[in-house]
Amino acid sequence: MEQERKKFTARTDLAIEAREMAKEKSRREEEPDGVEVETIAREQYDLTRVRIRNEAGSRTMGKPVGSYITIESQSLKENDIFSHEAIIKGLAEELRELAGLKEGDTVLIAGLGNWNITPDALGPKVVSKVLVTRHLEGTLPEEILRTVRPVAAVSPGVMGITGIETGEIVKGIVEKMQPSLLIAVDALAARRTGRINAAIQLSDTGLAPGAGVGNKRKLLSRETLGIPVIAIGVPTVVDAATLVNDTMDRMLEEMTNHAEKNTVFYEMLRSMEGEEKYELIRELLDPYAENMFVTPKEVDAVIDRLSGVIASAVNLAVHPGLTMEEIQQFQA
Amino acid sequence: MEQERKKFTARTDLAIEAREMAKEKSRREEEPDGVEVETIAREQYDLTRVRIRNEAGSRTMGKPVGSYITIESQSLKENDIFSHEAIIKGLAEELRELAGLKEGDTVLIAGLGNWNITPDALGPKVVSKVLVTRHLEGTLPEEILRTVRPVAAVSPGVMGITGIETGEIVKGIVEKMQPSLLIAVDALAARRTGRINAAIQLSDTGLAPGAGVGNKRKLLSRETLGIPVIAIGVPTVVDAATLVNDTMDRMLEEMTNHAEKNTVFYEMLRSMEGEEKYELIRELLDPYAENMFVTPKEVDAVIDRLSGVIASAVNLAVHPGLTMEEIQQFQA
Amino acid sequence: MEQERKKFTARTDLAIEAREMAKEKSRREEEPDGVEVETIAREQYDLTRVRIRNEAGSRTMGKPVGSYITIESQSLKENDIFSHEAIIKGLAEELRELAGLKEGDTVLIAGLGNWNITPDALGPKVVSKVLVTRHLEGTLPEEILRTVRPVAAVSPGVMGITGIETGEIVKGIVEKMQPSLLIAVDALAARRTGRINAAIQLSDTGLAPGAGVGNKRKLLSRETLGIPVIAIGVPTVVDAATLVNDTMDRMLEEMTNHAEKNTVFYEMLRSMEGEEKYELIRELLDPYAENMFVTPKEVDAVIDRLSGVIASAVNLAVHPGLTMEEIQQFQA
Amino acid sequence: MEQERKKFTARTDLAIEAREMAKEKSRREEEPDGVEVETIAREQYDLTRVRIRNEAGSRTMGKPVGSYITIESQSLKENDIFSHEAIIKGLAEELRELAGLKEGDTVLIAGLGNWNITPDALGPKVVSKVLVTRHLEGTLPEEILRTVRPVAAVSPGVMGITGIETGEIVKGIVEKMQPSLLIAVDALAARRTGRINAAIQLSDTGLAPGAGVGNKRKLLSRETLGIPVIAIGVPTVVDAATLVNDTMDRMLEEMTNHAEKNTVFYEMLRSMEGEEKYELIRELLDPYAENMFVTPKEVDAVIDRLSGVIASAVNLAVHPGLTMEEIQQFQA
């Protein structure tokens, strides 16, 4: 999530929001070309699978070809262990399928983001809670080792802290350790404040550390690392300009219901492309607001719980012989 | 800073912003009746003394009669020890004058706010950095004790954490300890993002824990405690609705420079009283944004530095025989 | 647990260790006069009830007349949620009986100790995890309020931090809030390293903050506060001299099994009273070791778990209508 | 400092203690063969340079051939900024000489140790305080860039956290980044409690993460990494057995001054080789004491200050154009 922001848009890392924006723009009800969407409402959460099939879909969505699975639930923000248990199981199932691990495969988990900035600390917090086992081989009895897979986990930090591209650090470690799969966990930026800390996205398309806020950093992907990469992310902030933009859109809509719709002012606003308007807002925004973000007050506690949910799901998905109960022990 | 927000306005705890708003509303250049303002530009900071002289001034400003001294500097947000040294000295001087301590007087410092929410943790952080000496009497040599005043310090927490009104806890401790002066440190809410973490306000009018965000909690004041109370505060957040409101104001201004000013839409917006517009925005704001605040990314580091500046100024002001150099030792 | 140590002995806060020492000293198998002991071995833990019946017992044990209940289990140090569940239930049951709360009674929980020193932070950590409800009256529906009791909780700090006697702060708050019962949680000092973080002691005799290490501070008790006081403690450290003393005892025993028992050296050591020997060790101890304590490496994680166990037991004991499952939600 | 302990001895990571032990063992006043020692008493600290010249010296000392420079001062434990300033300058000078950096050379700083265990967190804490600049090239004006050297910094964690040998992670990063020099900072084990947090050792012989407590892990050295390695360490713990051993030695000495020296018991103890006795103590030690360490109460604050001293010295030594004043800004 780290770092400066891009020149324009890219206000979302979520495929489900990219799809919303594409549909808003086209003003059509159908899905964009080359994009398939499946939605499942479960008791404790909503599951959406977005598949970008081809280059056309990728262009429209502004995201690479591949699968994006999102679990949404407002309960993720709350201290609701029953709902979380259901989400952990659902997430583990999707992750297991996406990963397709075979016996003997090893996994490296990378927690991206800056541990000093609470809403960016999701990745490092997940890493601190996953069950690391790779170093135990040879020290544990066979029957226990059979229930766990060799898993390693690192939090490489962000370039502002280390002076090194995060992608380079991860690549260096991957080359030494040679894992079969990289799972990278990162905080994301969303467009809707309602989605902050209320959605978890899985994808198999890799990720660029800091991409959500616009930097085209070294991509962590099968192309650059030579192994499959699964990204897990949670939107934890909305940038200030996005908040203003979305509120203003609602205001315009609200006010113009009562007012005449053809004033010059109204038309001016309506005629601006979304990006144009967003840019105008960014320019007009109090200059000090530029480095500010919008986040809930209880962000520390929420990130702590969310990281527990993701760590439990990862533990359940990668270790073949562990039960939900055993998994939860590691989160206590 | 804690807790839910008031029904309307009160978007600022700063007397200098209350004054700005009063002048905006009256559209006059003169100061409001019953309000005196003195501004001094120093090399490293600006100093503003606002005195509310009477009930008329108090009504216009929405603040009790008394003195409000504000030190403003963007350097407060930065790691600029030279500028901070100047600010510490200036702040200590103002504090010393406001306090008027006599030999033998004892001081209780209360750090208000919630230590679990970074931008609300200012008070507790200051308390963790002030030089506490009250328990040393009898254990230190006379010549050292002569350089320090008996000082105690507590962080009473917030009602959501303790279940007890913060004012009650402070009152219970004041009754047992019987200090000559209470210095209460708290995080404040500002209206302008540019003032976040860039201003320190001193006042002799007491304070209501959580007042900035609208709760009329038990006031900590000479009336309720029987001893003088000096409040020290720093604006650390802007609420989301205020940010949208202010940005929209600028946008309207900007756009209407180019557009015809007499459209119905424009007139509608202009004709709304500030509070009406603010309320409309709050209603239109994404409902999830309600509990959100706008804060800079590096908030942890900034609050840490600000609390050091305030603690050093307090140490310098209350202990008669300590030098700046000795004071800084306690912040290392 | 805080602060300097007493002139001699008092190397334990645990009634079960005071009893061991009394028996060692008397070299008799019977319990000391005026002391009754009941031991129950349960599947997940051992429960010992020590009752000091009269002044004679109090003198021998060096502890006030009253009940001391200890739950011991090595699993307390581990991440063993199943064993912890059993301990939480057992502890809650003992606590409920000792407390004898009636409908409408209110409870204040005080977490004693220094939050900056990990092994002394037990009390504050428990406070951060208990369910505080006293401020919710009037804001929650009747049927929910009926399941919870009005509970408040504070962490008053230690005198080295606040400059105020901890007992004074607690007394000030008790006078304002007027609770029916005070539950005070504190870290204790033990004599055996094997008991560190492996025992929880309940007692109805009040406690002196910092008493474990020898300061006769203001007692928190029914006499001083006017309300019943229940103390909950966990031994979290052994002081360096105690460790040397106990190891040396074993060494002597071991060596003298093989050596002649009547050498002057052996006799000299054997003839010294326990306290004399302990004092000699303290004098000979590297002077820098005086402020040192012996603690396990993983102390942060262990204190975190122990505080969760105690907070859950307190929640279960004081709130009449909460289930174990609901209780655990608050620890997540 | 991490992990299990070796089969025997290796109770010290400090060359000055290895030398003491070698002299004790030989009962000679001269330095061991192949070892040169130079001692300088400065106003604020003592400086000792130990040079192990050849294989004979290396065998006697149990340390690789090379230079070991130790700065000792009890003030390191205290909040004494004047003394710290002198130590920072002295340390920077020694480090600059040992490093021999040329223009354009780049530096990687690795903070070894476990950030979750306070006395082992020294390395990560130093890394969090050094001035990282490598990523700024191209973004800062030429004249500023000329005053700073490209520096990167990482905290690789410990194997128990990551599942990967620390040496492998560092090697992976070195291969990607190709720095000219590695500076590795780690917590050490000492033999004397008086040296805990009161000495800083520099050496050019590389280091083995966790070596202080006995694991022969992958060495970080010029041989394994292909670049020079400077190790900076501070002894932060003494293990429990060492404490007992040293106290018992004193006790024996003390007692036998008064008693007859030729009892069988005394002879038995005296006749045991140091290592034999140490092993006996370890066996007799309360089994729970095995994973325990001896550390001062205020360890958090001390490690915080020590890491600031080391970070300032590193900043001063590696960045050619920064002044002491500018350096201190980064520690605020």
Coordinates of N, CA and C in Angstrom, one line a residue, chain A residues 24 64 131 167 261 269 297:
Chain A
E24 N -20.0 1.4 -14.6 CA -20.4 2.8 -14.5 C -20.1 3.6 -15.8
P64 N -4.2 -7.5 -14.6 CA -3.7 -8.6 -15.4 C -4.8 -9.7 -15.6
L131 N 2.0 -20.3 10.9 CA 2.8 -21.4 11.5 C 4.0 -21.7 10.6
G167 N 10.8 -6.1 -4.1 CA 10.8 -7.2 -5.1 C 12.2 -7.9 -5.1
K261 N -31.8 20.4 -13.8 CA -30.6 19.6 -14.1 C -29.8 20.3 -15.2
L269 N -20.0 19.8 -14.2 CA -19.6 18.7 -13.3 C -19.9 17.3 -14.0
K297 N -11.2 4.6 13.4 CA -10.5 4.8 14.7 C -9.9 3.6 15.3

